């Protein structure tokens, strides 16, 4: 149990001979994006699952609300500096709707 005023630098006070400390230095990328749908400015949440094609920058994503997203729709992020186009829209049998999107980075 943590005592009041303790900091991580005091971790050795809690360790005994033979204990092992493992440091996780993995990097996590920003997977949740909030964008706006072109024309309607509807708020669209895009959660990146995995990159399907690095060369064409195609991603498998979950979109919410999925009912507002159709093939050909464009969604912009970061005040239009980054945008994507929906190239497929499918519904998984065992999960929420997923869309495959092509992200296009412009300056």
Short mmCIF file of N, CA and C in Angstrom, two decimals, residues 53-97:
data_model
loop_
_atom_site.label_atom_id
_atom_site.label_comp_id
_atom_site.label_asym_id
_atom_site.label_seq_id
_atom_site.Cartn_x
_atom_site.Cartn_y
_atom_site.Cartn_z
N UNK A 53 -2.63 -1.55 -45.53
CA UNK A 53 -1.74 -1.37 -46.67
C UNK A 53 -0.92 -0.11 -46.43
N UNK A 54 0.36 -0.28 -46.15
CA UNK A 54 1.22 0.86 -45.82
C UNK A 54 1.46 1.76 -47.03
N UNK A 55 1.64 1.16 -48.20
CA UNK A 55 1.94 1.94 -49.41
C UNK A 55 0.82 2.91 -49.75
N UNK A 56 -0.42 2.43 -49.65
CA UNK A 56 -1.57 3.28 -49.95
C UNK A 56 -2.18 3.92 -48.71
N UNK A 57 -1.60 3.65 -47.54
CA UNK A 57 -2.06 4.18 -46.27
C UNK A 57 -3.54 3.86 -46.03
N UNK A 58 -3.88 2.59 -46.12
CA UNK A 58 -5.24 2.12 -45.91
C UNK A 58 -5.34 1.48 -44.53
N UNK A 59 -6.38 1.85 -43.78
CA UNK A 59 -6.55 1.41 -42.40
C UNK A 59 -7.89 0.74 -42.19
N UNK A 60 -7.92 -0.21 -41.27
CA UNK A 60 -9.15 -0.81 -40.78
C UNK A 60 -9.51 -0.01 -39.53
N UNK A 61 -10.75 0.51 -39.48
CA UNK A 61 -11.13 1.39 -38.39
C UNK A 61 -12.54 1.08 -37.90
N UNK A 62 -12.86 1.59 -36.72
CA UNK A 62 -14.22 1.60 -36.22
C UNK A 62 -14.68 3.06 -36.27
N UNK A 63 -15.87 3.27 -36.79
CA UNK A 63 -16.41 4.62 -36.96
C UNK A 63 -17.68 4.77 -36.13
N UNK A 64 -17.82 5.91 -35.45
CA UNK A 64 -19.03 6.17 -34.68
C UNK A 64 -19.46 7.62 -34.91
N UNK A 65 -20.67 7.87 -35.33
CA UNK A 65 -21.73 6.92 -35.63
C UNK A 65 -21.56 6.37 -37.04
N UNK A 66 -21.53 5.07 -37.15
CA UNK A 66 -21.28 4.40 -38.43
C UNK A 66 -22.40 4.66 -39.44
N UNK A 67 -23.61 4.88 -38.96
CA UNK A 67 -24.73 5.08 -39.88
C UNK A 67 -24.59 6.34 -40.72
N UNK A 68 -23.74 7.27 -40.28
CA UNK A 68 -23.55 8.52 -41.01
C UNK A 68 -22.43 8.45 -42.05
N UNK A 69 -21.72 7.33 -42.11
CA UNK A 69 -20.55 7.23 -42.98
C UNK A 69 -20.86 6.31 -44.16
N UNK A 70 -20.63 6.81 -45.36
CA UNK A 70 -20.86 6.05 -46.58
C UNK A 70 -19.60 6.06 -47.44
N UNK A 71 -19.53 5.10 -48.36
CA UNK A 71 -18.40 5.05 -49.30
C UNK A 71 -18.34 6.38 -50.06
N UNK A 72 -17.14 6.92 -50.16
CA UNK A 72 -16.93 8.19 -50.84
C UNK A 72 -16.93 9.39 -49.92
N UNK A 73 -17.44 9.24 -48.70
CA UNK A 73 -17.42 10.34 -47.73
C UNK A 73 -15.99 10.69 -47.37
N UNK A 74 -15.76 11.96 -47.12
CA UNK A 74 -14.46 12.42 -46.65
C UNK A 74 -14.63 12.98 -45.25
N UNK A 75 -13.65 12.66 -44.40
CA UNK A 75 -13.64 13.13 -43.02
C UNK A 75 -12.34 13.88 -42.80
N UNK A 76 -12.43 15.08 -42.25
CA UNK A 76 -11.22 15.87 -42.01
C UNK A 76 -10.91 15.90 -40.52
N UNK A 77 -9.62 15.99 -40.22
CA UNK A 77 -9.10 16.05 -38.86
C UNK A 77 -8.14 17.21 -38.77
N UNK A 78 -7.91 17.67 -37.56
CA UNK A 78 -6.91 18.72 -37.33
C UNK A 78 -7.15 19.93 -38.23
N UNK A 79 -8.38 20.44 -38.20
CA UNK A 79 -8.77 21.62 -39.00
C UNK A 79 -8.51 21.44 -40.49
N UNK A 80 -8.67 20.24 -40.99
CA UNK A 80 -8.51 19.98 -42.42
C UNK A 80 -7.11 19.66 -42.86
N UNK A 81 -6.15 19.67 -41.94
CA UNK A 81 -4.76 19.36 -42.30
C UNK A 81 -4.59 17.89 -42.65
N UNK A 82 -5.44 17.03 -42.09
CA UNK A 82 -5.41 15.60 -42.37
C UNK A 82 -6.83 15.19 -42.70
N UNK A 83 -6.98 14.36 -43.71
CA UNK A 83 -8.31 13.89 -44.06
C UNK A 83 -8.25 12.48 -44.61
N UNK A 84 -9.40 11.83 -44.64
CA UNK A 84 -9.47 10.48 -45.17
C UNK A 84 -10.73 10.33 -46.00
N UNK A 85 -10.73 9.29 -46.81
CA UNK A 85 -11.88 8.99 -47.65
C UNK A 85 -12.31 7.56 -47.37
N UNK A 86 -13.60 7.34 -47.22
CA UNK A 86 -14.12 6.00 -46.98
C UNK A 86 -14.12 5.25 -48.31
N UNK A 87 -13.44 4.10 -48.35
CA UNK A 87 -13.38 3.31 -49.58
C UNK A 87 -14.13 2.00 -49.47
N UNK A 88 -14.56 1.65 -48.24
CA UNK A 88 -15.37 0.44 -48.01
C UNK A 88 -16.08 0.64 -46.68
N UNK A 89 -17.27 0.08 -46.58
CA UNK A 89 -18.03 0.21 -45.34
C UNK A 89 -18.71 -1.12 -45.09
N UNK A 90 -18.23 -1.84 -44.09
CA UNK A 90 -18.78 -3.16 -43.79
C UNK A 90 -19.16 -3.24 -42.33
N UNK A 91 -20.02 -4.18 -42.02
CA UNK A 91 -20.43 -4.42 -40.64
C UNK A 91 -19.96 -5.79 -40.23
N UNK A 92 -19.26 -5.84 -39.11
CA UNK A 92 -18.76 -7.11 -38.60
C UNK A 92 -19.90 -7.87 -37.93
N UNK A 93 -19.89 -9.20 -38.06
CA UNK A 93 -20.89 -10.05 -37.42
C UNK A 93 -20.77 -10.00 -35.91
N UNK A 94 -19.56 -9.81 -35.40
CA UNK A 94 -19.35 -9.91 -33.96
C UNK A 94 -18.84 -8.62 -33.34
N UNK A 95 -19.09 -7.52 -34.00
CA UNK A 95 -18.61 -6.28 -33.42
C UNK A 95 -19.22 -5.08 -34.12
N UNK A 96 -18.76 -3.88 -33.76
CA UNK A 96 -19.31 -2.67 -34.35
C UNK A 96 -18.91 -2.50 -35.80
N UNK A 97 -19.52 -1.55 -36.46
CA UNK A 97 -19.21 -1.30 -37.86
C UNK A 97 -17.76 -0.91 -38.04
#
